[in-house]
Short mmCIF file of C-alpha atoms in Angstrom, two decimals:
data_model
loop_
_atom_site.label_atom_id
_atom_site.label_comp_id
_atom_site.label_asym_id
_atom_site.label_seq_id
_atom_site.Cartn_x
_atom_site.Cartn_y
_atom_site.Cartn_z
CA MET C 14 108.56 95.64 87.71
CA LEU C 15 109.53 99.52 87.69
CA GLU C 16 107.01 102.34 89.65
CA THR C 17 105.89 105.41 88.19
CA SER C 18 108.85 107.71 88.67
CA GLU C 19 110.39 105.34 86.37
CA LEU C 20 107.71 104.65 84.06
CA ILE C 21 107.85 108.20 83.62
CA ARG C 22 111.55 108.77 83.46
CA LYS C 23 110.94 105.88 80.50
CA TYR C 24 109.62 107.69 78.38
CA GLY C 25 111.57 110.79 78.84
CA TYR C 26 109.09 112.97 81.00
CA PRO C 27 110.76 115.71 83.26
CA ILE C 28 109.44 114.04 87.17
CA GLU C 29 109.64 115.76 90.44
CA GLN C 30 108.50 113.63 93.55
CA TYR C 31 107.65 115.24 96.90
CA GLU C 32 106.37 114.39 100.29
CA ILE C 33 103.77 115.47 102.28
CA THR C 34 102.66 115.23 105.71
CA THR C 35 99.00 115.09 106.47
CA ALA C 36 97.47 116.87 109.88
CA ASP C 37 96.97 113.24 110.93
CA GLY C 38 100.70 112.11 110.45
CA TYR C 39 100.54 110.37 107.39
CA ILE C 40 103.37 110.44 104.82
CA LEU C 41 102.61 111.07 101.07
CA THR C 42 104.66 110.64 97.97
CA LEU C 43 103.21 113.02 95.46
CA THR C 44 104.45 112.45 91.47
CA ARG C 45 104.81 115.81 89.05
CA ILE C 46 105.23 115.95 85.55
CA PRO C 47 105.90 119.64 85.43
CA PRO C 48 104.64 121.48 82.08
CA MET C 49 107.31 120.52 79.36
CA ARG C 50 107.34 124.42 78.04
CA THR C 51 108.34 127.07 79.49
CA LYS C 52 105.09 128.70 79.87
CA SER C 53 102.18 126.33 79.97
CA ASP C 54 99.08 127.54 77.68
CA HIS C 55 97.01 126.68 80.92
CA SER C 56 96.70 127.86 83.61
CA LEU C 57 95.59 125.62 86.62
CA PRO C 58 96.86 122.40 87.31
CA VAL C 59 95.47 119.02 87.25
CA LEU C 60 95.50 115.91 90.30
CA LEU C 61 95.08 113.05 89.73
CA VAL C 62 93.67 110.23 92.02
CA HIS C 63 93.32 106.63 91.59
CA GLY C 64 90.90 104.16 93.21
CA LEU C 65 91.19 101.46 95.86
CA PHE C 66 94.06 99.03 95.88
CA ALA C 67 95.71 101.21 93.31
CA SER C 68 97.88 103.77 93.06
CA SER C 69 99.75 106.49 90.24
CA ALA C 70 100.29 103.84 88.09
CA ASP C 71 96.64 104.25 87.13
CA PHE C 72 97.41 106.79 84.96
CA LEU C 73 100.16 105.63 83.02
CA ILE C 74 100.17 102.16 82.73
CA ILE C 75 98.89 102.08 78.69
CA GLY C 76 101.65 104.11 77.86
CA PRO C 77 102.33 107.70 76.40
CA ASN C 78 99.78 108.62 73.13
CA ASN C 79 97.17 106.68 75.50
CA SER C 80 97.37 106.51 79.31
CA LEU C 81 95.90 110.15 80.88
CA ALA C 82 99.14 111.38 82.44
CA TYR C 83 100.80 111.66 79.32
CA LEU C 84 97.94 112.79 77.52
CA LEU C 85 97.27 115.33 79.63
CA ALA C 86 101.40 116.61 79.98
CA ASP C 87 101.21 116.28 75.48
CA GLN C 88 99.09 119.38 76.07
CA GLY C 89 101.38 121.47 78.17
CA HIS C 90 98.62 120.75 81.24
CA ASP C 91 100.84 121.22 84.82
CA VAL C 92 100.75 117.20 85.87
CA TRP C 93 100.15 115.73 89.62
CA LEU C 94 99.66 112.61 90.46
CA ALA C 95 98.60 111.66 94.03
CA ASP C 96 99.57 108.72 96.19
CA LEU C 97 97.38 107.82 98.93
CA ARG C 98 97.69 106.55 102.57
CA GLY C 99 98.10 102.70 102.51
CA ASN C 100 99.46 102.10 99.14
CA ARG C 101 102.44 100.90 98.83
CA TYR C 102 104.34 103.99 98.13
CA CYS C 103 102.68 105.82 101.47
CA ARG C 104 103.45 103.98 104.14
CA ARG C 105 104.53 105.94 106.55
CA HIS C 106 103.58 107.99 109.58
CA THR C 107 105.32 110.26 111.79
CA ASN C 108 104.77 108.29 115.07
CA LEU C 109 102.99 104.79 113.69
CA SER C 110 104.61 101.73 111.87
CA SER C 111 102.67 100.29 109.44
CA ASP C 112 103.09 96.71 111.20
CA SER C 113 100.94 98.15 113.99
CA ARG C 114 96.27 97.86 113.54
CA GLU C 115 96.49 101.67 114.98
CA PHE C 116 98.52 103.23 111.34
CA TRP C 117 95.39 100.93 109.40
CA ASP C 118 92.42 102.04 111.42
CA TYR C 119 91.18 104.45 108.53
CA THR C 120 88.42 104.25 105.51
CA TRP C 121 88.42 106.71 102.69
CA HIS C 122 86.66 109.15 105.16
CA GLU C 123 90.17 110.13 106.19
CA ILE C 124 91.42 109.75 102.94
CA GLY C 125 89.26 112.61 102.05
CA TYR C 126 89.36 114.58 104.95
CA TYR C 127 93.50 114.62 105.32
CA ASP C 128 95.36 113.14 102.49
CA LEU C 129 93.60 115.63 99.58
CA PRO C 130 93.23 118.92 101.55
CA ALA C 131 97.29 118.34 102.31
CA THR C 132 97.87 116.75 98.41
CA ILE C 133 95.65 120.44 96.89
CA ASP C 134 97.46 122.76 99.39
CA HIS C 135 100.86 121.73 98.53
CA VAL C 136 100.02 121.94 94.51
CA LEU C 137 98.07 125.03 94.99
CA SER C 138 101.30 126.51 97.04
CA VAL C 139 104.41 125.17 94.61
CA THR C 140 102.36 126.56 91.66
CA GLY C 141 101.27 129.73 93.22
CA ALA C 142 97.98 128.89 91.66
CA ARG C 143 94.40 129.61 93.52
CA ARG C 144 92.18 126.61 92.12
CA LEU C 145 93.64 123.05 89.78
CA HIS C 146 90.84 120.54 88.27
CA TYR C 147 90.55 117.49 90.02
CA ILE C 148 89.91 114.37 87.98
CA GLY C 149 89.23 111.14 89.76
CA TYR C 150 88.74 107.11 89.01
CA SER C 151 86.60 104.65 91.23
CA GLN C 152 87.50 106.12 95.14
CA GLY C 153 89.84 108.91 93.90
CA THR C 154 86.15 110.12 93.17
CA THR C 155 84.60 109.15 96.06
CA VAL C 156 87.48 110.82 98.63
CA PHE C 157 86.56 113.32 96.79
CA PHE C 158 82.81 113.65 97.53
CA VAL C 159 84.13 113.25 101.42
CA LEU C 160 86.13 116.21 101.01
CA ALA C 161 83.72 118.58 99.11
CA SER C 162 81.53 118.15 101.23
CA THR C 163 82.96 118.37 104.55
CA ARG C 164 85.39 120.40 104.28
CA PRO C 165 83.32 122.92 102.16
CA GLU C 166 86.20 125.33 101.61
CA TYR C 167 87.71 123.60 99.33
CA ASN C 168 85.52 123.88 96.91
CA ALA C 169 86.35 127.48 96.13
CA LYS C 170 89.87 125.94 94.99
CA ILE C 171 88.85 123.41 91.94
CA GLY C 172 88.26 124.41 88.68
CA ARG C 173 86.61 121.79 87.59
CA MET C 174 86.12 118.02 89.07
CA TYR C 175 85.98 114.97 86.32
CA ALA C 176 84.81 112.12 88.09
CA LEU C 177 85.28 108.51 86.44
CA SER C 178 82.90 105.40 87.46
CA PRO C 179 82.38 107.73 90.57
CA ALA C 180 81.68 105.25 93.67
CA VAL C 181 79.41 107.08 95.70
CA TYR C 182 76.17 104.92 95.51
CA VAL C 183 77.20 101.17 95.36
CA GLN C 184 74.03 99.19 94.80
CA GLN C 185 72.96 98.06 91.86
CA VAL C 186 76.39 96.17 91.32
CA ARG C 187 76.65 92.91 89.31
CA SER C 188 79.71 91.69 90.32
CA PRO C 189 79.21 88.40 92.44
CA ILE C 190 82.20 88.90 94.30
CA PHE C 191 81.55 92.69 95.86
CA ARG C 192 77.97 91.45 96.60
CA TRP C 193 79.58 88.10 98.40
CA LEU C 194 81.36 90.75 100.41
CA ALA C 195 78.70 93.11 101.31
CA GLU C 196 76.89 90.46 102.82
CA ASN C 197 79.39 89.23 104.65
CA GLY C 198 81.43 91.97 105.45
CA PRO C 199 81.54 92.42 108.77
CA ALA C 200 82.07 88.49 109.33
CA VAL C 201 85.28 89.19 106.94
CA LYS C 202 86.63 91.98 109.32
CA CYS C 203 86.33 90.73 112.12
CA PHE C 204 87.75 87.34 110.49
CA LEU C 205 90.35 89.55 109.13
CA ASP C 206 90.63 91.31 112.50
CA ALA C 207 91.20 88.26 114.59
CA VAL C 208 94.05 86.91 112.28
CA GLY C 209 95.82 90.91 112.38
CA MET C 210 94.85 91.30 108.74
CA TRP C 211 94.57 95.30 108.97
CA GLN C 212 95.52 96.17 105.61
CA VAL C 213 94.08 93.65 102.70
CA LEU C 214 96.36 92.85 99.19
CA PRO C 215 99.63 94.80 99.59
CA HIS C 216 102.12 94.89 97.09
CA ASN C 217 105.17 92.51 98.00
CA ARG C 218 107.44 90.44 96.80
CA ALA C 219 104.95 87.37 97.37
CA GLN C 220 102.25 88.29 96.01
CA TYR C 221 103.29 89.78 92.86
CA ALA C 222 105.50 85.97 92.57
CA LEU C 223 101.68 84.75 92.96
CA GLN C 224 100.28 87.24 90.11
CA ARG C 225 102.72 85.84 87.60
CA ALA C 226 103.24 82.37 88.20
CA LEU C 227 99.29 82.57 87.81
CA CYS C 228 98.75 84.82 85.54
CA PRO C 229 101.37 84.48 82.52
CA ALA C 230 101.24 87.09 80.08
CA ARG C 231 101.55 84.21 76.77
CA ILE C 232 98.04 82.66 78.39
CA ALA C 233 95.28 85.29 76.79
CA ARG C 234 93.10 84.33 79.73
CA PRO C 235 94.61 83.16 82.82
CA VAL C 236 92.91 82.52 85.91
CA CYS C 237 93.09 86.32 87.30
CA VAL C 238 91.55 87.53 84.16
CA HIS C 239 89.06 85.46 85.22
CA LEU C 240 88.81 86.58 88.66
CA ILE C 241 88.91 90.82 87.93
CA GLU C 242 86.13 90.38 84.89
CA GLN C 243 83.80 89.33 88.06
CA MET C 244 84.99 92.32 89.71
CA VAL C 245 84.71 94.62 87.24
CA GLY C 246 82.26 93.04 83.92
CA PRO C 247 83.48 91.60 81.23
CA ASN C 248 85.26 92.70 78.19
CA PRO C 249 87.22 91.11 76.80
CA ASN C 250 88.20 92.57 73.57
CA GLY C 251 88.18 95.59 74.80
CA THR C 252 90.51 95.99 77.39
CA ASP C 253 94.25 95.93 76.51
CA ARG C 254 95.34 92.21 77.76
CA LEU C 255 99.16 93.94 78.05
CA ALA C 256 98.17 96.59 80.24
CA GLN C 257 96.68 94.31 82.40
CA HIS C 258 99.91 92.55 83.07
CA ILE C 259 100.97 95.32 83.47
CA MET C 260 99.03 96.48 85.90
CA ALA C 261 99.07 93.07 87.68
CA GLY C 262 102.81 94.30 88.61
CA HIS C 263 101.50 97.38 89.85
CA ASN C 264 98.15 96.09 91.99
CA PRO C 265 96.79 95.30 94.30
CA SER C 266 98.50 97.79 95.58
CA GLY C 267 97.12 97.55 98.83
CA ALA C 268 93.92 99.39 101.56
CA SER C 269 92.81 99.21 104.33
CA SER C 270 90.56 96.45 105.48
CA LYS C 271 87.91 99.29 107.05
CA GLN C 272 87.83 101.06 103.77
CA LEU C 273 86.74 97.74 101.95
CA LEU C 274 84.39 97.43 104.90
CA HIS C 275 83.16 101.10 104.41
CA PHE C 276 82.38 100.58 100.69
CA ALA C 277 80.24 97.12 101.61
CA GLN C 278 78.02 98.97 104.39
CA LEU C 279 77.54 101.80 101.27
CA ASN C 280 76.14 98.73 99.31
CA ARG C 281 73.88 97.25 102.24
CA CYS C 282 72.28 100.79 103.64
CA GLY C 283 72.11 102.50 100.85
CA ARG C 284 73.26 105.79 101.63
CA PHE C 285 76.11 107.85 101.49
CA GLN C 286 77.65 108.03 105.25
CA GLN C 287 80.59 107.89 107.03
CA PHE C 288 81.52 104.45 108.67
CA ALA C 289 79.37 102.66 110.98
CA TYR C 290 80.37 101.13 114.09
CA GLU C 291 79.19 97.66 115.27
CA ARG C 292 77.49 99.37 118.43
CA THR C 293 75.57 102.45 118.62
CA ASP C 294 77.60 103.22 122.02
CA GLN C 295 80.64 103.21 119.34
CA ASN C 296 78.68 105.30 116.83
CA LEU C 297 77.90 108.31 119.24
CA ALA C 298 81.10 108.39 120.81
CA HIS C 299 81.88 109.05 117.56
CA TYR C 300 78.87 111.15 115.67
CA GLY C 301 77.08 112.16 118.77
CA ARG C 302 73.83 109.78 117.38
CA GLU C 303 73.57 106.13 116.60
CA GLN C 304 73.45 106.24 112.95
CA PRO C 305 76.55 107.80 111.09
CA PRO C 306 75.40 110.80 109.36
CA ALA C 307 75.09 111.41 105.40
CA TYR C 308 77.87 113.40 103.60
CA ASN C 309 76.05 116.64 102.47
CA LEU C 310 76.25 116.45 98.65
CA SER C 311 74.33 120.00 98.30
CA ALA C 312 76.84 121.23 99.34
CA VAL C 313 78.91 119.69 96.92
CA THR C 314 79.13 122.81 94.57
CA ALA C 315 82.11 122.88 92.16
CA PRO C 316 81.45 122.07 89.00
CA VAL C 317 81.52 118.41 88.57
CA ALA C 318 81.59 116.41 84.74
CA LEU C 319 80.40 112.65 85.79
CA PHE C 320 81.53 109.60 83.33
CA TYR C 321 79.56 106.44 83.12
CA ALA C 322 78.95 102.92 81.61
CA LEU C 323 76.69 100.61 81.50
CA ASN C 324 78.91 97.08 81.59
CA ASP C 325 80.62 98.99 84.58
CA TRP C 326 79.98 95.86 87.45
CA MET C 327 81.14 97.88 90.48
CA VAL C 328 79.04 101.03 89.55
CA GLY C 329 75.68 100.75 87.65
CA PRO C 330 74.44 103.35 85.47
CA ALA C 331 71.68 104.33 87.71
CA ASN C 332 74.05 105.06 90.33
CA VAL C 333 75.50 107.85 89.13
CA VAL C 334 72.45 109.21 87.27
CA ARG C 335 71.16 109.31 91.25
CA LEU C 336 74.27 110.89 92.18
CA ALA C 337 73.98 113.61 89.46
CA ALA C 338 70.55 114.22 90.29
CA GLU C 339 71.47 115.17 94.08
CA LEU C 340 75.06 117.32 93.15
CA PRO C 341 74.11 121.16 92.57
CA ASN C 342 76.96 121.86 89.78
CA VAL C 343 77.02 119.51 87.84
CA VAL C 344 77.72 120.35 83.95
CA SER C 345 78.11 117.24 82.24
CA LEU C 346 76.66 113.50 82.55
CA THR C 347 78.36 111.22 79.88
CA GLU C 348 77.14 107.67 79.03
CA VAL C 349 80.97 106.01 77.22
CA GLN C 350 79.69 104.55 73.80
CA ASP C 351 80.54 101.11 74.42
CA PRO C 352 78.29 98.61 76.22
CA HIS C 353 80.81 96.99 76.67
CA PHE C 354 82.90 98.79 78.62
CA ASN C 355 83.73 98.24 81.98
CA HIS C 356 84.82 99.41 85.19
CA LEU C 357 88.59 98.83 84.54
CA ASP C 358 88.17 99.89 81.41
CA PHE C 359 88.81 103.57 82.60
CA VAL C 360 92.06 103.46 82.97
CA ALA C 361 93.03 100.16 81.04
CA ALA C 362 90.74 99.84 77.80
CA LYS C 363 92.32 99.50 74.04
CA ARG C 364 90.59 102.26 73.37
CA VAL C 365 89.53 104.40 76.84
CA ARG C 366 91.78 107.91 74.44
CA ALA C 367 88.79 108.28 72.00
CA LEU C 368 85.74 106.89 74.16
CA VAL C 369 87.12 108.81 77.37
CA TYR C 370 90.18 110.88 77.88
CA ASP C 371 89.47 113.27 74.36
CA SER C 372 86.58 114.29 75.85
CA ILE C 373 88.48 115.16 78.92
CA LEU C 374 91.48 117.41 76.65
CA GLU C 375 88.94 118.66 75.13
CA GLN C 376 86.79 120.41 78.17
CA LEU C 377 90.35 121.59 79.44
CA ARG C 378 90.99 122.84 76.45
CA ASP C 379 88.24 125.45 76.46
CA LEU C 380 88.05 126.05 80.43
#
């Protein structure tokens, strides 16, 4: 299966790749599609940040004229694709082995607090821009709100933030798989720790071979499609099946088991808060209090445009409406005009360009 860089080169787009190191030692990959014109019509670079178990391929997978990265590049934007710690492109550390428990001892809090500042600062340094536009999908939005609330000085570096299915409040979850995980999160984490599985669903040849066996392209609705629908919501006529098959070659791309547990905690507690440790003394040691602190969303002063879907089984509309009410600078709250549009459709739907991306492109032209 082609890697991100090969997907970009396949269609004749220019590409640059960088390695950056976070303050806590993780080595990340950052991919750029520079403006194809000598001088871009758009002054601010655009940073795209992927979801959980995913990679930068999220924004490339349905190809030119459809995928967001290519559409932005075609419009003359300076496009940057982040890959976050733990996925298939970011399994290195200055001191730790990726086989060690210590390497995987993080949640999406650390991604927001360390990975995003390193990424944003590098983009601004290379381009000479003072700000950038940020587009996040699912966990790519979660980590942004961690950054903007815990390191509020970064709000000044954001031109506009576009949040596709923002995973901040996750109470109204329709996915039976996620509901089971939320109810049994601590037990699942205990089991994974006991068998030495600190990472979940890593990208490797064995996993890819299993996916190809269970999900052959010749079958319209194989077992893996049914499983995915139980996670994200069914949309058999709207989701691009070829794209879904291709995506299986890229995702899942690996994550820390603590990332999953942190999302499960949000579902149970009903707050957007930092990671809760099992024992009170651990919370006291980390936070100076018995309960983990909530993220201060009132500190997120960057302008935010929110997009949500009615058939999203992971992030329900009520969750996004609640988030919008707590953010001080919401510029738009957009419901996708297709009642069957689901969570995965933000990157894999047949009509995602018309339903979502064209609106983003239009807004960016007007800024």
